[in-house]
Short mmCIF file of C-alpha atoms in Angstrom, two decimals:
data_model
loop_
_atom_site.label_atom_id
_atom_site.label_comp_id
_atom_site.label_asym_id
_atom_site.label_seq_id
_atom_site.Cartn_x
_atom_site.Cartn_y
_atom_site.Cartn_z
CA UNK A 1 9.47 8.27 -88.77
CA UNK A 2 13.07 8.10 -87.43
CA UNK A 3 13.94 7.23 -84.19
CA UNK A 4 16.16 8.53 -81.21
CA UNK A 5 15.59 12.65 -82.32
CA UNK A 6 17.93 11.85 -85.72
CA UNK A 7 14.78 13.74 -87.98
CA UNK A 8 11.90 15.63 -85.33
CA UNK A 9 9.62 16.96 -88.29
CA UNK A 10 8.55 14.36 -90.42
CA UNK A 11 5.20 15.53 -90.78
CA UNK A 12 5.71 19.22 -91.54
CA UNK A 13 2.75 19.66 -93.93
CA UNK A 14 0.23 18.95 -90.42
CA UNK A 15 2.25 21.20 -88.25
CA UNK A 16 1.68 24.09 -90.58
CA UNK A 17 -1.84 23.31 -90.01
CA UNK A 18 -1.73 22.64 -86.55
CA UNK A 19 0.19 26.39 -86.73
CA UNK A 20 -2.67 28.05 -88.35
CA UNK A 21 -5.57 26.56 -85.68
CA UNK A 22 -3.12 27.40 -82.74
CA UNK A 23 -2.83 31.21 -83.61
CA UNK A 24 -2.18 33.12 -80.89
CA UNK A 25 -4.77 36.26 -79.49
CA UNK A 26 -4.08 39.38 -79.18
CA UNK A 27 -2.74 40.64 -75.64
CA UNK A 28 -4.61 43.59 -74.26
CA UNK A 29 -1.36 45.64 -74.29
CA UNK A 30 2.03 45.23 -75.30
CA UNK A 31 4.84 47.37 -75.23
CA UNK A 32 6.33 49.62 -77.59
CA UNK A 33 8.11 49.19 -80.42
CA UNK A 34 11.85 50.30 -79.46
CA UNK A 35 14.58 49.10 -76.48
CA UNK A 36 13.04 50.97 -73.17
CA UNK A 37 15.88 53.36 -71.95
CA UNK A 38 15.74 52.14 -68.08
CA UNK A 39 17.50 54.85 -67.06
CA UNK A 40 14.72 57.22 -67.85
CA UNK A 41 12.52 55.21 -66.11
CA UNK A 42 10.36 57.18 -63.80
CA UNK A 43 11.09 56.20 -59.71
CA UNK A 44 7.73 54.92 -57.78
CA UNK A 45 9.23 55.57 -54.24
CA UNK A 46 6.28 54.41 -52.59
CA UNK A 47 2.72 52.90 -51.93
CA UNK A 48 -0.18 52.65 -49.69
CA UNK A 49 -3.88 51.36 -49.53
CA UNK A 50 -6.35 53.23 -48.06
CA UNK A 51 -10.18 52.77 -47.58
CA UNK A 52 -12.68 50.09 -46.66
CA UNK A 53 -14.76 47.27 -48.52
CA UNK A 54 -17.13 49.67 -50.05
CA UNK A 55 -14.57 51.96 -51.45
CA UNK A 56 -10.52 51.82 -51.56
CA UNK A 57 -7.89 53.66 -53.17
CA UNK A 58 -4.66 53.14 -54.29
CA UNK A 59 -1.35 55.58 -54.13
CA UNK A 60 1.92 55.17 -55.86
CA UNK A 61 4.36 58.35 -55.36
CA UNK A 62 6.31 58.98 -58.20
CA UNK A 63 9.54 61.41 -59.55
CA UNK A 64 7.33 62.22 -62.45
CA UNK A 65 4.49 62.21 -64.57
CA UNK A 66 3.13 59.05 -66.40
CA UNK A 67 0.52 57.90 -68.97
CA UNK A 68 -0.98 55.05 -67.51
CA UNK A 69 -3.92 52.60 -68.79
CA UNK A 70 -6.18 50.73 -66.04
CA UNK A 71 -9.11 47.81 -66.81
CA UNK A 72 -10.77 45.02 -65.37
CA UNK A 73 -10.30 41.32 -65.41
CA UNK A 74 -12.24 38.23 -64.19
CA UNK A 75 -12.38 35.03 -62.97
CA UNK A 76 -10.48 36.12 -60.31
CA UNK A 77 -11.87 39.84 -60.19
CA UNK A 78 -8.60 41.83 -61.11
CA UNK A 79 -7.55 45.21 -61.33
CA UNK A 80 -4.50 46.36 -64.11
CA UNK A 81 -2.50 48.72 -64.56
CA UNK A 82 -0.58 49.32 -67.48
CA UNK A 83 2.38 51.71 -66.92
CA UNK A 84 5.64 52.90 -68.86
CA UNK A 85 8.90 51.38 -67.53
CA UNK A 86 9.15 51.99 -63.88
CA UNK A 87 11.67 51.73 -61.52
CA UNK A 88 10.32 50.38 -58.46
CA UNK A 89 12.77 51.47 -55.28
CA UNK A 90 9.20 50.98 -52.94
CA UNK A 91 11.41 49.81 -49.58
CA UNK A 92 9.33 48.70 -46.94
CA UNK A 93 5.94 50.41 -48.56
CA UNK A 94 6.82 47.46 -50.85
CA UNK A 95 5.17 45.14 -48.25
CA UNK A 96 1.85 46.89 -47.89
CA UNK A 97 -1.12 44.37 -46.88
CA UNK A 98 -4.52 44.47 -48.54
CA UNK A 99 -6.85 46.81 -47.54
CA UNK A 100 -10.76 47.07 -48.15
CA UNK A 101 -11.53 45.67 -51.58
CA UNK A 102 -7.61 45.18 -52.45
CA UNK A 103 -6.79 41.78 -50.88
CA UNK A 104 -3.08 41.51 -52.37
CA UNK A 105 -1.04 43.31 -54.60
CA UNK A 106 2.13 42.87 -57.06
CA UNK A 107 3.62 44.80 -59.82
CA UNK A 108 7.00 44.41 -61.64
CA UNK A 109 8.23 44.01 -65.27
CA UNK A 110 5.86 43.37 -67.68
CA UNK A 111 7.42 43.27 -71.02
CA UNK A 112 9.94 45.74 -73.24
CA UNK A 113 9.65 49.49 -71.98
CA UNK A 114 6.32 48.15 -69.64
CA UNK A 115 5.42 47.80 -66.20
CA UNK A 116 2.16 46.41 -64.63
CA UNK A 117 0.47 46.74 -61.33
CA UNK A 118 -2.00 43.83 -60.18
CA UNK A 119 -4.30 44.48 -57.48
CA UNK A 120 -6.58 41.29 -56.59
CA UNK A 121 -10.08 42.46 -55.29
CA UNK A 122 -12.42 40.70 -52.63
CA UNK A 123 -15.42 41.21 -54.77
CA UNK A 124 -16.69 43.13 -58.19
CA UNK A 125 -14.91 46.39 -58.05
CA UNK A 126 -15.19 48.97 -60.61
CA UNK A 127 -12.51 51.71 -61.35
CA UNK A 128 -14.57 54.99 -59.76
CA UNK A 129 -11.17 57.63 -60.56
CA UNK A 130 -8.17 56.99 -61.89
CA UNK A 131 -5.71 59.65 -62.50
CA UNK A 132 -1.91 61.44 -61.94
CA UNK A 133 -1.52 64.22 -59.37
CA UNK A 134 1.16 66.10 -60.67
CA UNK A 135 3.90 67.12 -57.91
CA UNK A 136 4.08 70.13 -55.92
CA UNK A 137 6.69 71.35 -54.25
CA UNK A 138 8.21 68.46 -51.79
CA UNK A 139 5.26 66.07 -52.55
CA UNK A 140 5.90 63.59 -55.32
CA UNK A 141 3.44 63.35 -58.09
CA UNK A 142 0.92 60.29 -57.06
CA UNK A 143 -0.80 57.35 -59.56
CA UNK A 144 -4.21 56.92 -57.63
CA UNK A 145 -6.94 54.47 -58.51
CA UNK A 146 -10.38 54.87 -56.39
CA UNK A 147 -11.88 51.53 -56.40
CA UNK A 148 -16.11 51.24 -55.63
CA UNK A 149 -18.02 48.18 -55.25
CA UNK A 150 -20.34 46.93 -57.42
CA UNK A 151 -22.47 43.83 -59.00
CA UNK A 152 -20.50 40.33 -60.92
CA UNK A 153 -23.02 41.47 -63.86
CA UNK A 154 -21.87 45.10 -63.90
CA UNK A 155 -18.39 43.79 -63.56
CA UNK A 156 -18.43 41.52 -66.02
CA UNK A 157 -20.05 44.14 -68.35
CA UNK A 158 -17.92 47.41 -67.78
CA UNK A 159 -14.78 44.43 -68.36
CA UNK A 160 -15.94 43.61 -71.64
CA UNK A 161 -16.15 47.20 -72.95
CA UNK A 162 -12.70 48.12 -72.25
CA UNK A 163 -11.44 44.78 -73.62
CA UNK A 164 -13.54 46.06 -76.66
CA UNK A 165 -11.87 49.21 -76.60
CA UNK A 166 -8.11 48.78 -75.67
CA UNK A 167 -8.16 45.51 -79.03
CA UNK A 168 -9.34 48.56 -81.01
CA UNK A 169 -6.13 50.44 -80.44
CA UNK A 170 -3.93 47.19 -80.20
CA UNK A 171 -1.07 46.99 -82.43
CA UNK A 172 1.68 44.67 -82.81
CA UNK A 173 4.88 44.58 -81.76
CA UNK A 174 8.38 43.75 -83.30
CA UNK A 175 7.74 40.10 -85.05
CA UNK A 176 9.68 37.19 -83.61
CA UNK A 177 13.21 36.39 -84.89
CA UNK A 178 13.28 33.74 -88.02
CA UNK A 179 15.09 31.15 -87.66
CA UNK A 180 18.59 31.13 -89.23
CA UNK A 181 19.94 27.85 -87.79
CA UNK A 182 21.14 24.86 -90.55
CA UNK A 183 19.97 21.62 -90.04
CA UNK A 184 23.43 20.22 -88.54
CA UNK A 185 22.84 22.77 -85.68
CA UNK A 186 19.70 22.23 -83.93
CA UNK A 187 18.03 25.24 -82.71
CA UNK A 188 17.33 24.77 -78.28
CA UNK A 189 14.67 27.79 -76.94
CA UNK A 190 15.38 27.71 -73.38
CA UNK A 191 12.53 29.05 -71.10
CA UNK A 192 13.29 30.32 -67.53
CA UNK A 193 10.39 30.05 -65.72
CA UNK A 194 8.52 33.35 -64.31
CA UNK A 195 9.52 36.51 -64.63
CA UNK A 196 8.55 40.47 -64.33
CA UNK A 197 5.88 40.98 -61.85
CA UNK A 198 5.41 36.54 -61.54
CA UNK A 199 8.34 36.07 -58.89
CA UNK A 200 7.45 32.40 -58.71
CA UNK A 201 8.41 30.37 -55.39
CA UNK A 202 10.83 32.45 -52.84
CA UNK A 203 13.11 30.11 -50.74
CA UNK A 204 14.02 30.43 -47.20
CA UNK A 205 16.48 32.29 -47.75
CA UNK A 206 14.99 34.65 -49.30
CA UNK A 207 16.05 33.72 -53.29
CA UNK A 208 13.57 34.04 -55.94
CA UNK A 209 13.01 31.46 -58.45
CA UNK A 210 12.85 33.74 -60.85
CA UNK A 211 15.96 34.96 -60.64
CA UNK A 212 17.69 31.73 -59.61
CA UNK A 213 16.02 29.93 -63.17
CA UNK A 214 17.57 33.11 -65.14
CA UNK A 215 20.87 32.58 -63.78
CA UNK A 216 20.88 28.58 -64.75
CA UNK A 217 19.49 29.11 -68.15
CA UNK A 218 22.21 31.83 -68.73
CA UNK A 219 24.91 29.32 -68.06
CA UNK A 220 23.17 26.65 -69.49
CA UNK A 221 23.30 29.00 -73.04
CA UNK A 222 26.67 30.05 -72.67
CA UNK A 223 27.49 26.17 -72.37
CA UNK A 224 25.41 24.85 -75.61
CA UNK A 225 26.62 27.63 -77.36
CA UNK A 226 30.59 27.11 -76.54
CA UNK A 227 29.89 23.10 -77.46
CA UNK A 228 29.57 24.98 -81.32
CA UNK A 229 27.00 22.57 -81.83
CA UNK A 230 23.38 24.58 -81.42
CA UNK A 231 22.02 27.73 -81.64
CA UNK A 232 20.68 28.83 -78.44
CA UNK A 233 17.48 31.18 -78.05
CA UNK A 234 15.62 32.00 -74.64
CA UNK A 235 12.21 33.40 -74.55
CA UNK A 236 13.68 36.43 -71.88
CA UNK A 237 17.28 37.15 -71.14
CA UNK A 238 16.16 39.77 -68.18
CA UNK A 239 13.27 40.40 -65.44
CA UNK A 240 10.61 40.63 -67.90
CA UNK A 241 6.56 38.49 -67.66
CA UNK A 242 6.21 36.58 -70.96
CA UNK A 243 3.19 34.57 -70.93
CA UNK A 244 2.88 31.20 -71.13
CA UNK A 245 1.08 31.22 -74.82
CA UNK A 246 3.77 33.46 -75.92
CA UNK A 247 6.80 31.30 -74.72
CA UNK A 248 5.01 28.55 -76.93
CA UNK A 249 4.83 30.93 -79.80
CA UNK A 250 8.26 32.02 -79.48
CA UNK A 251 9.77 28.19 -79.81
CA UNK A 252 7.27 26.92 -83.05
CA UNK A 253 8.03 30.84 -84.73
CA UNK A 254 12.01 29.82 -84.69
CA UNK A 255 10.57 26.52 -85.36
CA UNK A 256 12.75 25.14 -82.72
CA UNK A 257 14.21 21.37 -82.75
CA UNK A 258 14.24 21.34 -78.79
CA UNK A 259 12.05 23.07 -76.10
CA UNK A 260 13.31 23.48 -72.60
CA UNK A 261 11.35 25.16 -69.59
CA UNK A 262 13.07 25.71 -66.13
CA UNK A 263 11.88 26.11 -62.96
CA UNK A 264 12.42 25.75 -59.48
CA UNK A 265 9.76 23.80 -57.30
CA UNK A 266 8.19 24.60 -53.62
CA UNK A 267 6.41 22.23 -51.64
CA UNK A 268 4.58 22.71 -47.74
CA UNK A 269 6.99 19.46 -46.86
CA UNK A 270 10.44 21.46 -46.22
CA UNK A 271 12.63 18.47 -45.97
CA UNK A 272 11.19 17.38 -49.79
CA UNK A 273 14.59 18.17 -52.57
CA UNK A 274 15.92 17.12 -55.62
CA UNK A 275 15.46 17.95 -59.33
CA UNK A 276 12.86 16.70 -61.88
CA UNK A 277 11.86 16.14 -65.39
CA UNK A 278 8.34 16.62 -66.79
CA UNK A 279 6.70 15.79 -69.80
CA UNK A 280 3.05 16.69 -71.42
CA UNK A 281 0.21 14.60 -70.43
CA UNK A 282 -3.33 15.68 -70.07
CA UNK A 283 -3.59 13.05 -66.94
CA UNK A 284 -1.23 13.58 -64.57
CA UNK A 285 1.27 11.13 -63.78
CA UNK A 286 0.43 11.77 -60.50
CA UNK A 287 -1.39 13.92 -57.37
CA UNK A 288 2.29 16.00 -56.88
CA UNK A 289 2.82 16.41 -60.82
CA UNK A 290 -1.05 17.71 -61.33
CA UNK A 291 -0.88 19.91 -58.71
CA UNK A 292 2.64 21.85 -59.79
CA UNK A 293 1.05 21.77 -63.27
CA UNK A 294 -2.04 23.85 -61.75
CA UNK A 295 0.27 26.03 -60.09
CA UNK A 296 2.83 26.71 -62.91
CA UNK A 297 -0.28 27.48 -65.32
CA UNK A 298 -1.81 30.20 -63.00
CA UNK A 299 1.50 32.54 -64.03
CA UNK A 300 -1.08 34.36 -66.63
CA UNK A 301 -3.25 35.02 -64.24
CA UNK A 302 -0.63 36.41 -61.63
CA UNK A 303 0.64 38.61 -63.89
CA UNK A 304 -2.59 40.12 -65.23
CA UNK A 305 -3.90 38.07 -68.10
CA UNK A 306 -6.80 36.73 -69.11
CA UNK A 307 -6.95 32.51 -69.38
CA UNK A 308 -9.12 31.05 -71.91
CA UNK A 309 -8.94 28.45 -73.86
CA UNK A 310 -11.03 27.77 -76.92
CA UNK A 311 -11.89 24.45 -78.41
CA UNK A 312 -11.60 23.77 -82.37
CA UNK A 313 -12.54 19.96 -83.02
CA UNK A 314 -10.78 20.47 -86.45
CA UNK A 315 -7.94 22.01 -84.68
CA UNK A 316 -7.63 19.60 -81.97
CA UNK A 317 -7.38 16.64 -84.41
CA UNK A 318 -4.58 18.26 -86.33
CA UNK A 319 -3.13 19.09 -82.63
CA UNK A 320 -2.95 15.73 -81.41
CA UNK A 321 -1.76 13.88 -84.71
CA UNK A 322 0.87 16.33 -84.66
CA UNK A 323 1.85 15.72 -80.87
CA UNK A 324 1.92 11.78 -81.57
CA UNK A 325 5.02 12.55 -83.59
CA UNK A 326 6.79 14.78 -81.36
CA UNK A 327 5.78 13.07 -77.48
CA UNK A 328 7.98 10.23 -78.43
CA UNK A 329 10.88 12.68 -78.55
CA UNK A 330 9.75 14.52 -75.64
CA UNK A 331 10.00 11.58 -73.63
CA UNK A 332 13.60 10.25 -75.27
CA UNK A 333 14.45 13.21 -74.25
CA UNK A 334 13.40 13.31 -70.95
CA UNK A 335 14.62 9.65 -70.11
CA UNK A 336 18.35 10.89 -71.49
CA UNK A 337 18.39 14.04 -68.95
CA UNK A 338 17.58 12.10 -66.15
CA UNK A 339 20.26 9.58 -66.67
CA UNK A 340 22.30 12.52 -67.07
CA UNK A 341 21.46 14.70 -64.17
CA UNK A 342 21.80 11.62 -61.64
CA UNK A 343 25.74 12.40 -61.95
CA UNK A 344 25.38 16.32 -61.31
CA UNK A 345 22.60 16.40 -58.39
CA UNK A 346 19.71 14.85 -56.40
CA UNK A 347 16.95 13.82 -58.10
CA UNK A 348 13.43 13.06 -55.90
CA UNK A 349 11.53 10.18 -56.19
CA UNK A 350 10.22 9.00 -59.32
CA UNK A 351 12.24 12.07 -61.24
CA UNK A 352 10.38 11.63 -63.85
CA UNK A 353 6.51 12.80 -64.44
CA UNK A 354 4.00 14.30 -66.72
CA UNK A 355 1.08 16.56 -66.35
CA UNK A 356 -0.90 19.00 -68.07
CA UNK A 357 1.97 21.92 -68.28
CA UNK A 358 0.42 24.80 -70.77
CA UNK A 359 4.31 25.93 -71.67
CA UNK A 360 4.74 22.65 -73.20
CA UNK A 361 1.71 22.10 -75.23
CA UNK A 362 3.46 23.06 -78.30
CA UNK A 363 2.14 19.98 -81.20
CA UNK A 364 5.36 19.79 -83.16
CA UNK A 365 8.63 21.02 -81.00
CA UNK A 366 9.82 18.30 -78.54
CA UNK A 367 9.40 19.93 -75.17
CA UNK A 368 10.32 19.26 -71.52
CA UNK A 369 9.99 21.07 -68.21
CA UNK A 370 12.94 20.58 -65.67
CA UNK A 371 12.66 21.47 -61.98
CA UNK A 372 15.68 22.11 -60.59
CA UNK A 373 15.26 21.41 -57.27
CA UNK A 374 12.76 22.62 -54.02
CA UNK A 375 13.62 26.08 -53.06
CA UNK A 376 11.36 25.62 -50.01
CA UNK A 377 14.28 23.22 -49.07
CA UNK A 378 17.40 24.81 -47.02
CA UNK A 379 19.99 22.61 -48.61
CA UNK A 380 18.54 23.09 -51.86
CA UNK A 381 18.06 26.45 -52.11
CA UNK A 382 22.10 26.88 -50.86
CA UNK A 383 22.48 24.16 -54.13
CA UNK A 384 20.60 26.42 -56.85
CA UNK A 385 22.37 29.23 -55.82
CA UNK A 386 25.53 28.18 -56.04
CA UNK A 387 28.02 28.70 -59.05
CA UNK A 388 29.40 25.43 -58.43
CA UNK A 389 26.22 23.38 -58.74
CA UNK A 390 25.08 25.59 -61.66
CA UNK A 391 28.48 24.92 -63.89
CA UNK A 392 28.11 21.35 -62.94
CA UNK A 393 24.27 20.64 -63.42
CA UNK A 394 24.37 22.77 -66.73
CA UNK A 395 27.07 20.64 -68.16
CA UNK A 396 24.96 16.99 -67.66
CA UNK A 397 22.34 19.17 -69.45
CA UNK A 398 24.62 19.79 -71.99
CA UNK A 399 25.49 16.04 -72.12
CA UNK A 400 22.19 15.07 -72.69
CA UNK A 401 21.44 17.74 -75.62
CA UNK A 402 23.85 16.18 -77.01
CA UNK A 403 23.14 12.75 -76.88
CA UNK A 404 19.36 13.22 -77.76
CA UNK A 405 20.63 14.96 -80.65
CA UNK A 406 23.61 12.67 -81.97
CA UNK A 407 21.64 10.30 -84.73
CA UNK A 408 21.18 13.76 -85.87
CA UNK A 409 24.94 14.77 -86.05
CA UNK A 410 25.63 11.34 -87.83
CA UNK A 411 23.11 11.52 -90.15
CA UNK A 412 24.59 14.98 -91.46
CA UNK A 413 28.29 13.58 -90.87
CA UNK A 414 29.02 16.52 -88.61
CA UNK A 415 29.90 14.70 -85.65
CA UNK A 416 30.25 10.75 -86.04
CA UNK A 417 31.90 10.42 -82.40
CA UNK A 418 29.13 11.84 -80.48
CA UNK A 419 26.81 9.56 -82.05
CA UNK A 420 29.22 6.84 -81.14
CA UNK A 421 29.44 7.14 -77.70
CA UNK A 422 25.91 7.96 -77.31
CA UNK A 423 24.73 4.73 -79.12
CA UNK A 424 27.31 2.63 -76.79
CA UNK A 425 25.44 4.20 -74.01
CA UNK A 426 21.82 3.34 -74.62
#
């Protein structure tokens, strides 16, 4: 095995094993094959709950009619609605409190050419009616879902047959890019964090993480990419939910030499700031790092997914030789953007941790997850948002690509300074 990142996939004969036990399942819908033209996107202008815990309903005006799908999910009890691409202009209706059986409710991108309304339920709901009103003169046409009561067994039950019957019409969508990098450019998948209808943390100030992690991981591309050292992926470009399986996927399908997830953090404690760096562990490094791992993981369910994970004993063996090889590199990695971040920005306490992150549980592509700072904090949040701080931060992250990958460059011949200076400065 080589050392320092110079040669990450010693052992690809197990990974390609590890691949085939780590297969992903089939989401209950995806979009369409085909860009979405957004500016055909039908206008939801507005939304209200009505109704009490025995029966509620749900209204969404719209500027037109829509094909919609709706089913049930547990564990928590769920309601989802599939929709076309929507524009959602819902102003203050936007803000509408739970009512009845609805307790909360989001909605948002969900992937290419598809929205998705979640509405969280108090108890075992069924779908009683579901259906478009078309519109009539000055009323809009209204999405309504009539919600009834009913048993955890029947729930449970009438969930199972339309999982049954939306795999049954499943199909796939376009297949993920294959890689095209050389080995003297190392392919990086940058992840922003969140996405579509998962806002993730909002700051004071009203900034959204998912937007704010975007933004970074935009300018951290444009700057790996102008180095002409890397090829640079990201599992979303735009506002769109990818789940957490899928933003594995998407890194071991390019087969990927780097893997790096970014987020911004949000703690109770407002005067808590500064960045971190995570790593994989299955026991936390600590109470704070277990916790945001718990936290981060629930995106799936936010946006409308089912969580389960099976167990394989043949798989996990050929899982966890394969991560041996790869959490060595992980942490290298890791230990070089911290050193490198110190000269760009604040870094909390003990900046470096690992916990049980499900984004970075690929077996055999380095991965890390970087938090960029506490948008519950003031200062911060005026920090993550600014184009200053962005250029700056993304440049040490640049730095330390760089250096984690410069045996690499040396070994090929491509680039015998940056290997140089990096080996003066370890």
């Amino acid at each position: 095995m080589a050392v320092n990142g110079m040669v990450i996939r010693t052992g690809r004969a197990l990974a390609l094993l590890a691949a085939l036990c780590f297969a992903a399942p089939s989401a209950y819908a995806t979009a369409k094959d085909g860009v979405a033209d957004e500016s055909a996107a039908v206008v939801a202008s507005a939304a209200r709950i009505a109704g009490d815990d025995s029966r509620t309903r749900f209204i969404l005006d719209l500027d037109g009619d829509i094909e919609f799908t709706a089913f049930l999910l547990p564990d928590p009890y769920r309601i989802i609605v599939d929709l076309p691409q929507i524009d959602f202009s819902l102003g203050e209706t936007a803000k509408e409190p739970g009512r009845g059986l609805i307790t909360a409710w989001r909605y948002g991108r969900f992937a290419r050419g598809q929205s998705r309304i979640v509405l969280d339920t108090s108890a075992p709901a069924r779908i009683d009616k579901s259906f478009v009103l078309p519109a009539v003169g000055e009323q809009p046409a209204r999405l309504v879902i009539d919600l009834v009561k009913t048993s955890h067994e029947d729930f449970l039950a009438e969930a199972a047959k339309q999982r049954g019957s939306i795999a049954a019409s499943h199909h796939k969508g376009d297949r993920l890019p294959v890689r095209t990098g050389s080995i003297d450019r190392p392919l990086i998948v940058i992840d922003p964090g969140h996405g579509g209808l998962d806002t993730g943390t909002v700051g004071p100030g009203g900034s959204i993480e998912k937007a704010v992690v975007l933004e970074f991981s935009l300018a951290l591309k444009k700057q790996l990419e102008a180095s002409g050292r890397f090829d640079v992926r990201m599992t979303r470009k735009d506002d769109t939910f990818i789940a957490l399986r899928k933003r594995v996927d998407f890194a071991r399908n390019l087969n990927a030499d780097l893997f790096i997830s970014v987020h911004a953090d949000s703690v109770r404690e407002k005067h808590v700031r500064g960045a971190s760096v995570y790593t994989l562990s299955e026991k936390a490094s600590d109470r704070e790092a277990e916790l945001l791992a718990a936290k981060e993981n629930k995106s799936d369910i936010i946006a409308g997914l089912e969580y389960e994970e099976k167990s394989n004993d043949v798989a996990d063996i050929l899982i966890d030789l394969a991560r041996r090889e790869t959490k060595s590199f992980s942490t290298f990695f890791a230990n070089t953007l911290t050193v490198e971040l110190k000269s760009a920005t604040r870094l909390v306490n003990r900046p470096q941790r690992a916990a049980g992150f499900r984004v970075l549980k690929a077996p055999d592509v380095p991965s890390i997850l970087v938090e960029l700072g506490f948008l519950s904090n003031k200062h911060d949040e005026q920090l993550l948002t600014s184009e200053e701080w962005r250029q700056r931060t993304a440049e040490s992250m640049r730095v330390a690509v760089e250096r984690f990958f410069a045996p690499r460059f040396a070994a090929s011949g491509r680039d015998r300074a940056v290997a140089t200076v990096a080996s003066e400065q370890q």
